[in-house]
Short mmCIF file of C-alpha atoms in Angstrom, two decimals:
data_model
loop_
_atom_site.label_atom_id
_atom_site.label_comp_id
_atom_site.label_asym_id
_atom_site.label_seq_id
_atom_site.Cartn_x
_atom_site.Cartn_y
_atom_site.Cartn_z
CA MET A 1 0.00 -0.02 -0.05
CA PHE A 2 1.09 3.64 -0.73
CA ASN A 3 1.67 5.95 2.12
CA PHE A 4 0.59 9.46 1.07
CA ASN A 5 2.06 11.18 4.03
CA LEU A 6 5.58 10.49 2.94
CA ARG A 7 7.60 13.30 1.19
CA THR A 8 9.99 12.57 -1.61
CA SER A 9 13.01 14.68 -2.20
CA ARG A 10 14.64 15.40 -5.65
CA SER A 11 17.28 12.76 -4.85
CA GLY A 12 14.41 10.11 -4.54
CA LYS A 13 14.77 9.58 -0.82
CA THR A 14 11.47 9.44 1.13
CA TYR A 15 10.88 11.46 4.38
CA SER A 16 7.99 11.59 7.03
CA PRO A 17 5.85 14.70 6.98
CA GLY A 18 7.72 16.26 9.95
CA VAL A 19 10.93 16.49 7.87
CA LEU A 20 11.30 19.94 5.93
CA ILE A 21 12.66 19.51 2.51
CA ALA A 22 12.98 21.63 -0.60
CA ASN A 23 11.13 24.97 -0.79
CA TRP A 24 9.07 24.05 2.35
CA ASN A 25 8.75 27.66 3.39
CA GLU A 26 7.25 28.80 0.06
CA ASP A 27 4.84 25.72 0.11
CA VAL A 28 3.62 26.96 3.42
CA TYR A 29 2.95 30.52 2.40
CA LEU A 30 1.29 29.27 -0.86
CA GLU A 31 -1.10 27.10 1.24
CA GLU A 32 -1.89 30.14 3.42
CA ASP A 33 -2.56 32.39 0.33
CA LEU A 34 -4.87 29.80 -1.20
CA LEU A 35 -6.79 29.50 2.00
CA LYS A 36 -7.13 33.22 2.29
CA ASP A 37 -8.14 33.62 -1.33
CA PHE A 38 -10.83 30.92 -0.72
CA ILE A 39 -12.20 32.57 2.33
CA PHE A 40 -12.26 35.98 0.49
CA ARG A 41 -14.09 34.66 -2.55
CA ARG A 42 -16.54 32.70 -0.26
CA GLU A 43 -17.47 35.85 1.63
CA ARG A 44 -18.09 37.64 -1.63
CA GLY A 45 -20.01 34.75 -3.11
CA GLU A 46 -17.73 34.27 -5.97
CA LEU A 47 -17.18 30.57 -5.61
CA LEU A 48 -18.36 28.34 -8.56
CA ILE A 49 -20.82 26.44 -6.51
CA GLN A 50 -22.30 29.74 -5.12
CA ARG A 51 -22.77 31.26 -8.57
CA SER A 52 -24.36 28.08 -9.84
CA LYS A 53 -26.77 28.17 -6.90
CA LYS A 54 -27.46 31.81 -7.48
CA LEU A 55 -28.15 31.14 -11.28
CA LYS A 56 -30.65 28.30 -10.60
CA GLU A 57 -32.42 30.36 -7.90
CA ASN A 58 -32.99 33.23 -10.29
CA LEU A 59 -33.99 31.25 -13.25
CA TYR A 60 -36.29 28.89 -11.27
CA LYS A 61 -37.81 31.65 -9.13
CA LYS A 62 -41.59 31.54 -9.20
CA GLU A 63 -43.16 34.39 -11.06
CA GLN A 64 -46.72 35.74 -11.08
CA LEU A 65 -48.51 36.33 -14.48
CA SER A 66 -50.62 39.31 -15.12
CA ILE A 67 -54.36 38.73 -14.81
CA SER A 68 -56.42 39.91 -17.85
CA LYS A 69 -59.75 41.40 -16.86
CA ASP A 70 -61.08 41.94 -20.29
CA ARG A 71 -59.51 38.81 -21.72
CA PHE A 72 -57.14 40.72 -23.97
CA LEU A 73 -53.39 41.22 -24.06
CA HIS A 74 -51.91 44.54 -22.92
CA PHE A 75 -48.66 46.25 -23.04
CA GLY A 76 -46.73 45.74 -19.79
CA ASP A 77 -48.35 42.37 -19.07
CA THR A 78 -46.18 39.55 -17.69
CA VAL A 79 -47.09 36.42 -19.76
CA MET A 80 -45.81 33.10 -20.80
CA LEU A 81 -45.37 31.83 -24.32
CA VAL A 82 -46.61 28.17 -24.77
CA SER A 83 -46.27 25.95 -27.83
CA PRO A 84 -49.36 23.73 -27.71
CA ASP A 85 -49.33 20.04 -28.07
CA ASN A 86 -48.72 18.84 -31.62
CA LYS A 87 -51.33 16.21 -32.43
CA LYS A 88 -51.55 16.44 -36.21
CA SER A 89 -48.20 14.86 -37.29
CA PRO A 90 -47.78 11.19 -36.43
CA VAL A 91 -44.01 11.67 -36.63
CA GLU A 92 -43.95 14.48 -33.93
CA ASN A 93 -46.57 12.83 -31.73
CA LEU A 94 -44.04 10.65 -30.14
CA ARG A 95 -43.75 10.37 -26.42
CA CYS A 96 -40.35 12.13 -26.33
CA GLU A 97 -41.52 15.07 -28.43
CA GLY A 98 -45.22 15.64 -27.51
CA GLY A 99 -46.82 17.83 -24.90
CA ASN A 100 -46.93 21.65 -24.29
CA LEU A 101 -43.58 23.54 -24.44
CA SER A 102 -42.86 26.96 -23.01
CA LEU A 103 -40.38 29.44 -24.50
CA ALA A 104 -37.50 29.87 -21.97
CA VAL A 105 -34.13 31.56 -21.67
CA THR A 106 -31.07 29.30 -22.09
CA PRO A 107 -27.82 31.11 -21.06
CA GLU A 108 -24.45 29.68 -21.31
CA GLU A 109 -23.22 28.63 -17.79
CA THR A 110 -19.62 30.02 -18.23
CA ALA A 111 -20.94 33.39 -19.48
CA VAL A 112 -23.37 33.71 -16.53
CA HIS A 113 -20.65 32.88 -14.01
CA ALA A 114 -18.43 35.48 -15.52
CA LEU A 115 -20.99 38.44 -15.67
CA GLY A 116 -23.31 37.47 -12.86
CA ALA A 117 -26.27 38.20 -15.15
CA ILE A 118 -27.79 36.98 -18.34
CA PRO A 119 -25.33 37.74 -21.18
CA SER A 120 -26.20 39.49 -24.40
CA PRO A 121 -26.85 37.79 -26.88
CA CYS A 122 -28.47 34.80 -25.05
CA GLY A 123 -29.97 31.74 -26.47
CA LEU A 124 -33.60 30.34 -26.18
CA SER A 125 -35.15 26.92 -26.20
CA ALA A 126 -38.52 25.32 -25.67
CA VAL A 127 -38.92 23.37 -22.28
CA ARG A 128 -41.57 21.01 -20.97
CA ASP A 129 -42.12 23.03 -17.77
CA THR A 130 -45.17 25.28 -18.19
CA ALA A 131 -45.15 26.72 -14.60
CA PRO A 132 -44.23 30.49 -14.46
CA MET A 133 -40.74 31.03 -13.41
CA GLY A 134 -37.79 33.35 -14.23
CA ARG A 135 -36.68 31.39 -17.24
CA ASN A 136 -40.13 31.42 -19.23
CA THR A 137 -41.85 34.66 -18.32
CA PHE A 138 -41.78 37.51 -20.68
CA GLN A 139 -43.13 41.04 -20.62
CA ILE A 140 -44.93 42.74 -23.49
CA VAL A 141 -43.33 45.92 -24.35
CA SER A 142 -44.06 48.68 -26.70
CA THR A 143 -41.76 49.50 -29.69
CA GLU A 144 -43.96 52.32 -30.97
CA GLU A 145 -44.31 54.51 -27.84
CA ALA A 146 -47.75 52.87 -26.96
CA SER A 147 -48.78 53.59 -23.45
CA MET A 148 -48.73 50.80 -20.81
CA GLY A 149 -52.06 49.23 -20.26
CA GLU A 150 -53.32 49.53 -23.84
CA PRO A 151 -54.48 46.43 -25.58
CA ILE A 152 -52.37 44.90 -28.25
CA ARG A 153 -53.98 44.65 -31.71
CA PHE A 154 -53.50 42.35 -34.68
CA GLY A 155 -50.85 43.81 -36.95
CA GLN A 156 -49.31 46.13 -34.35
CA ASN A 157 -45.64 46.01 -33.51
CA PHE A 158 -44.57 45.01 -29.98
CA GLY A 159 -41.62 43.46 -28.31
CA LEU A 160 -41.15 40.60 -25.81
CA GLY A 161 -38.58 41.29 -22.92
CA THR A 162 -37.31 39.13 -20.06
CA THR A 163 -34.91 39.50 -17.15
CA GLY A 164 -34.57 35.86 -16.53
CA GLY A 165 -35.15 36.49 -12.83
CA PHE A 166 -32.01 38.68 -12.31
CA ARG A 167 -33.87 42.07 -12.34
CA ASP A 168 -30.65 43.80 -13.43
CA ARG A 169 -31.49 44.42 -17.01
CA MET A 170 -34.02 43.30 -19.62
CA LEU A 171 -33.28 41.35 -22.88
CA TYR A 172 -35.58 41.36 -25.82
CA LEU A 173 -36.57 38.53 -28.14
CA ALA A 174 -35.06 39.16 -31.64
CA SER A 175 -34.05 37.46 -34.85
CA ASP A 176 -32.31 38.26 -38.13
CA HIS A 177 -31.79 36.78 -41.55
CA ARG A 178 -29.89 33.60 -41.75
CA THR A 179 -26.24 33.58 -42.59
CA PHE A 180 -23.40 31.21 -42.57
CA GLN A 181 -22.17 32.68 -39.20
CA SER A 182 -25.65 33.09 -37.76
CA MET A 183 -28.13 30.26 -38.03
CA ALA A 184 -29.87 27.58 -35.76
CA LYS A 185 -27.43 24.79 -34.67
CA LYS A 186 -29.58 21.77 -35.55
CA SER A 187 -32.16 22.85 -38.02
CA LEU A 188 -29.92 25.40 -39.87
CA LEU A 189 -32.95 27.70 -40.06
CA GLN A 190 -33.28 31.36 -38.91
CA ALA A 191 -32.02 31.59 -35.34
CA VAL A 192 -33.86 33.35 -32.44
CA PHE A 193 -31.88 35.01 -29.73
CA LEU A 194 -32.09 37.69 -26.89
CA THR A 195 -30.42 40.97 -27.17
CA ASP A 196 -30.19 44.10 -25.01
CA GLU A 197 -31.19 46.57 -27.72
CA LEU A 198 -34.89 47.13 -28.43
CA SER A 199 -34.47 47.71 -32.15
CA TYR A 200 -36.41 46.74 -35.29
CA LEU A 201 -34.92 43.24 -35.06
CA ALA A 202 -36.85 42.87 -31.80
CA SER A 203 -40.19 43.81 -33.19
CA TRP A 204 -42.99 41.24 -33.66
CA GLN A 205 -46.61 41.05 -34.66
CA VAL A 206 -49.59 38.96 -33.79
CA THR A 207 -51.33 37.36 -36.79
CA TYR A 208 -54.72 35.81 -36.64
CA LEU A 209 -54.74 32.05 -37.02
CA ASP A 210 -57.29 31.58 -39.84
CA PRO A 211 -55.86 32.93 -43.13
CA GLN A 212 -59.37 33.60 -44.51
CA LEU A 213 -60.26 35.86 -41.55
CA ARG A 214 -56.91 37.58 -41.20
CA LEU A 215 -57.84 40.83 -42.99
CA GLU A 216 -61.14 41.10 -41.01
CA TYR A 217 -59.40 40.89 -37.69
CA GLU A 218 -56.73 43.39 -38.52
CA GLY A 219 -56.61 46.10 -35.90
CA PHE A 220 -58.86 44.18 -33.34
CA PRO A 221 -57.57 43.50 -29.84
CA VAL A 222 -55.60 40.30 -29.34
CA PRO A 223 -57.25 37.73 -27.01
CA ALA A 224 -55.27 36.09 -24.38
CA ASN A 225 -54.92 32.28 -23.89
CA THR A 226 -55.99 31.46 -27.52
CA LYS A 227 -53.86 30.07 -30.42
CA ILE A 228 -52.15 32.78 -32.53
CA LEU A 229 -49.20 33.31 -34.74
CA ILE A 230 -46.16 35.52 -33.77
CA THR A 231 -44.62 36.92 -36.86
CA HIS A 232 -41.09 38.62 -36.98
CA CYS A 233 -41.53 42.10 -38.57
CA HIS A 234 -37.96 42.28 -40.29
CA THR A 235 -38.06 38.96 -41.84
CA ASN A 236 -41.66 38.12 -41.99
CA GLN A 237 -41.01 34.65 -40.52
CA ALA A 238 -43.10 33.18 -37.82
CA LEU A 239 -41.82 31.90 -34.44
CA ALA A 240 -41.83 28.14 -34.35
CA VAL A 241 -40.79 24.97 -32.49
CA PRO A 242 -39.96 22.19 -34.97
CA ARG A 243 -40.03 19.55 -32.13
CA ASN A 244 -37.67 17.18 -34.03
CA PHE A 245 -34.54 18.99 -33.14
CA TRP A 246 -33.38 18.98 -29.63
CA ILE A 247 -30.21 20.57 -28.03
CA ARG A 248 -28.08 19.80 -24.92
CA THR A 249 -28.03 22.80 -22.48
CA TYR A 250 -27.00 23.42 -18.95
CA PHE A 251 -30.46 22.43 -17.83
CA GLY A 252 -30.61 19.18 -19.90
CA LYS A 253 -32.36 18.18 -23.00
CA GLU A 254 -34.49 20.77 -24.54
CA TYR A 255 -35.94 21.66 -28.01
CA GLU A 256 -34.68 24.19 -30.52
CA VAL A 257 -36.73 27.30 -31.31
CA VAL A 258 -36.41 28.95 -34.74
CA CYS A 259 -38.10 31.64 -36.80
CA HIS A 260 -39.47 29.93 -39.81
CA THR A 261 -42.91 29.78 -41.37
CA TYR A 262 -44.09 26.09 -41.91
CA LEU A 263 -46.85 26.01 -44.55
CA ASP A 264 -48.95 23.06 -45.46
CA SER A 265 -50.45 22.05 -48.92
CA HIS A 266 -53.17 24.72 -48.43
CA LYS A 267 -50.64 27.47 -47.87
CA ALA A 268 -51.74 27.80 -44.28
CA GLU A 269 -49.43 27.79 -41.33
CA GLU A 270 -48.82 24.43 -39.46
CA ASP A 271 -49.21 23.85 -35.74
CA LYS A 272 -45.41 24.27 -35.32
CA ASN A 273 -46.07 27.94 -35.55
CA TYR A 274 -49.01 28.00 -33.08
CA TRP A 275 -48.40 29.82 -29.79
CA ILE A 276 -50.62 30.67 -26.73
CA VAL A 277 -49.93 33.77 -24.75
CA VAL A 278 -50.83 32.52 -21.15
CA THR A 279 -51.91 34.94 -18.50
CA GLY A 280 -52.63 34.46 -14.82
CA ASN A 281 -55.61 32.77 -13.37
CA PRO A 282 -57.86 35.30 -11.52
CA SER A 283 -59.34 32.56 -9.12
CA ASP A 284 -55.83 31.33 -8.18
CA GLU A 285 -52.79 33.46 -8.27
CA SER A 286 -50.40 30.52 -8.05
CA THR A 287 -51.68 28.99 -11.34
CA THR A 288 -52.30 30.19 -14.83
CA MET A 289 -55.17 30.22 -17.31
CA PHE A 290 -53.52 27.30 -18.99
CA ASP A 291 -54.08 25.19 -15.96
CA ARG A 292 -57.64 26.26 -15.46
CA PRO A 293 -60.20 23.55 -16.46
CA PRO A 294 -62.33 24.28 -19.47
CA PRO A 295 -66.05 25.38 -18.83
CA PRO A 296 -68.64 22.77 -18.85
CA SER A 297 -70.44 22.11 -22.06
CA GLU A 298 -74.20 22.29 -22.57
CA ALA A 299 -74.58 18.51 -22.13
CA THR A 300 -72.77 18.57 -18.91
CA ARG A 301 -74.94 21.46 -17.60
CA GLU A 302 -78.16 19.51 -18.57
CA THR A 303 -76.85 16.41 -16.82
CA ARG A 304 -76.13 18.43 -13.65
CA SER A 305 -79.38 20.18 -13.72
CA GLU A 306 -81.21 16.76 -14.05
CA ILE A 307 -79.39 15.46 -10.98
CA LYS A 308 -80.23 18.41 -9.00
CA THR A 309 -83.90 18.07 -10.00
CA GLU A 310 -83.99 14.37 -9.17
CA SER A 311 -82.45 14.95 -5.84
#
């Protein structure tokens, strides 16, 4: 067995720990400096384990969504973007790729540890968790000097900002034309990212789902918690989750988010481009409207009334 308490000199002879050999004085001072540096960084919260803990606390911190009293979306609302379950394509209805996905911030671990905040630019992904938290909550902001509280209308420019739970600065959802240096990693389509500049690259519009009624709904307020299309103003491409491209992140296996309009044989957008802007539940602040059960149908109401009449 090896004795790790023995010290070996340059000549190859072994000595006990009590024997001082070579640059023993420098080794003692070096150990003291390392200990002082460790205590200093621990008091300031600069250790790697402390930064990782702070990162997870901010990104997974519970957030409260805005409650819509008139069932419409407004500037300044805190919402969550959810891609509804895809049930049309049998290829994408697999167990590993089905379900509801929410748009979330995906920062690089090394960049966050170096800055102590979400870096710019920052990546995005679609996650399975649909509970509101720092990662997947966004605030609707105005890009055309519209006052806070006004309803958003179909065809009106707006922006989506997020702090990721850090509260230091806000980053905005943006996209740009695909180039060889800037594209999605897996699908090679137009990439989506977060930036600290609220420019035209961060401007979006809400498009009505039915193409035949799109012109009639132009200028009307956008209802909350319904399926819509989110179109990028600069490239005229719709926000999408292909669901067949997944990426490895600091948080595990997540799905790629791109800006690409998927059209079917009838020139209508596919359900990959469908989004639901989720607001808070007025009856329970800890849940969202996405978790609220649907209202009973007419048949259910008649059955309940018959049971009450018989009793």
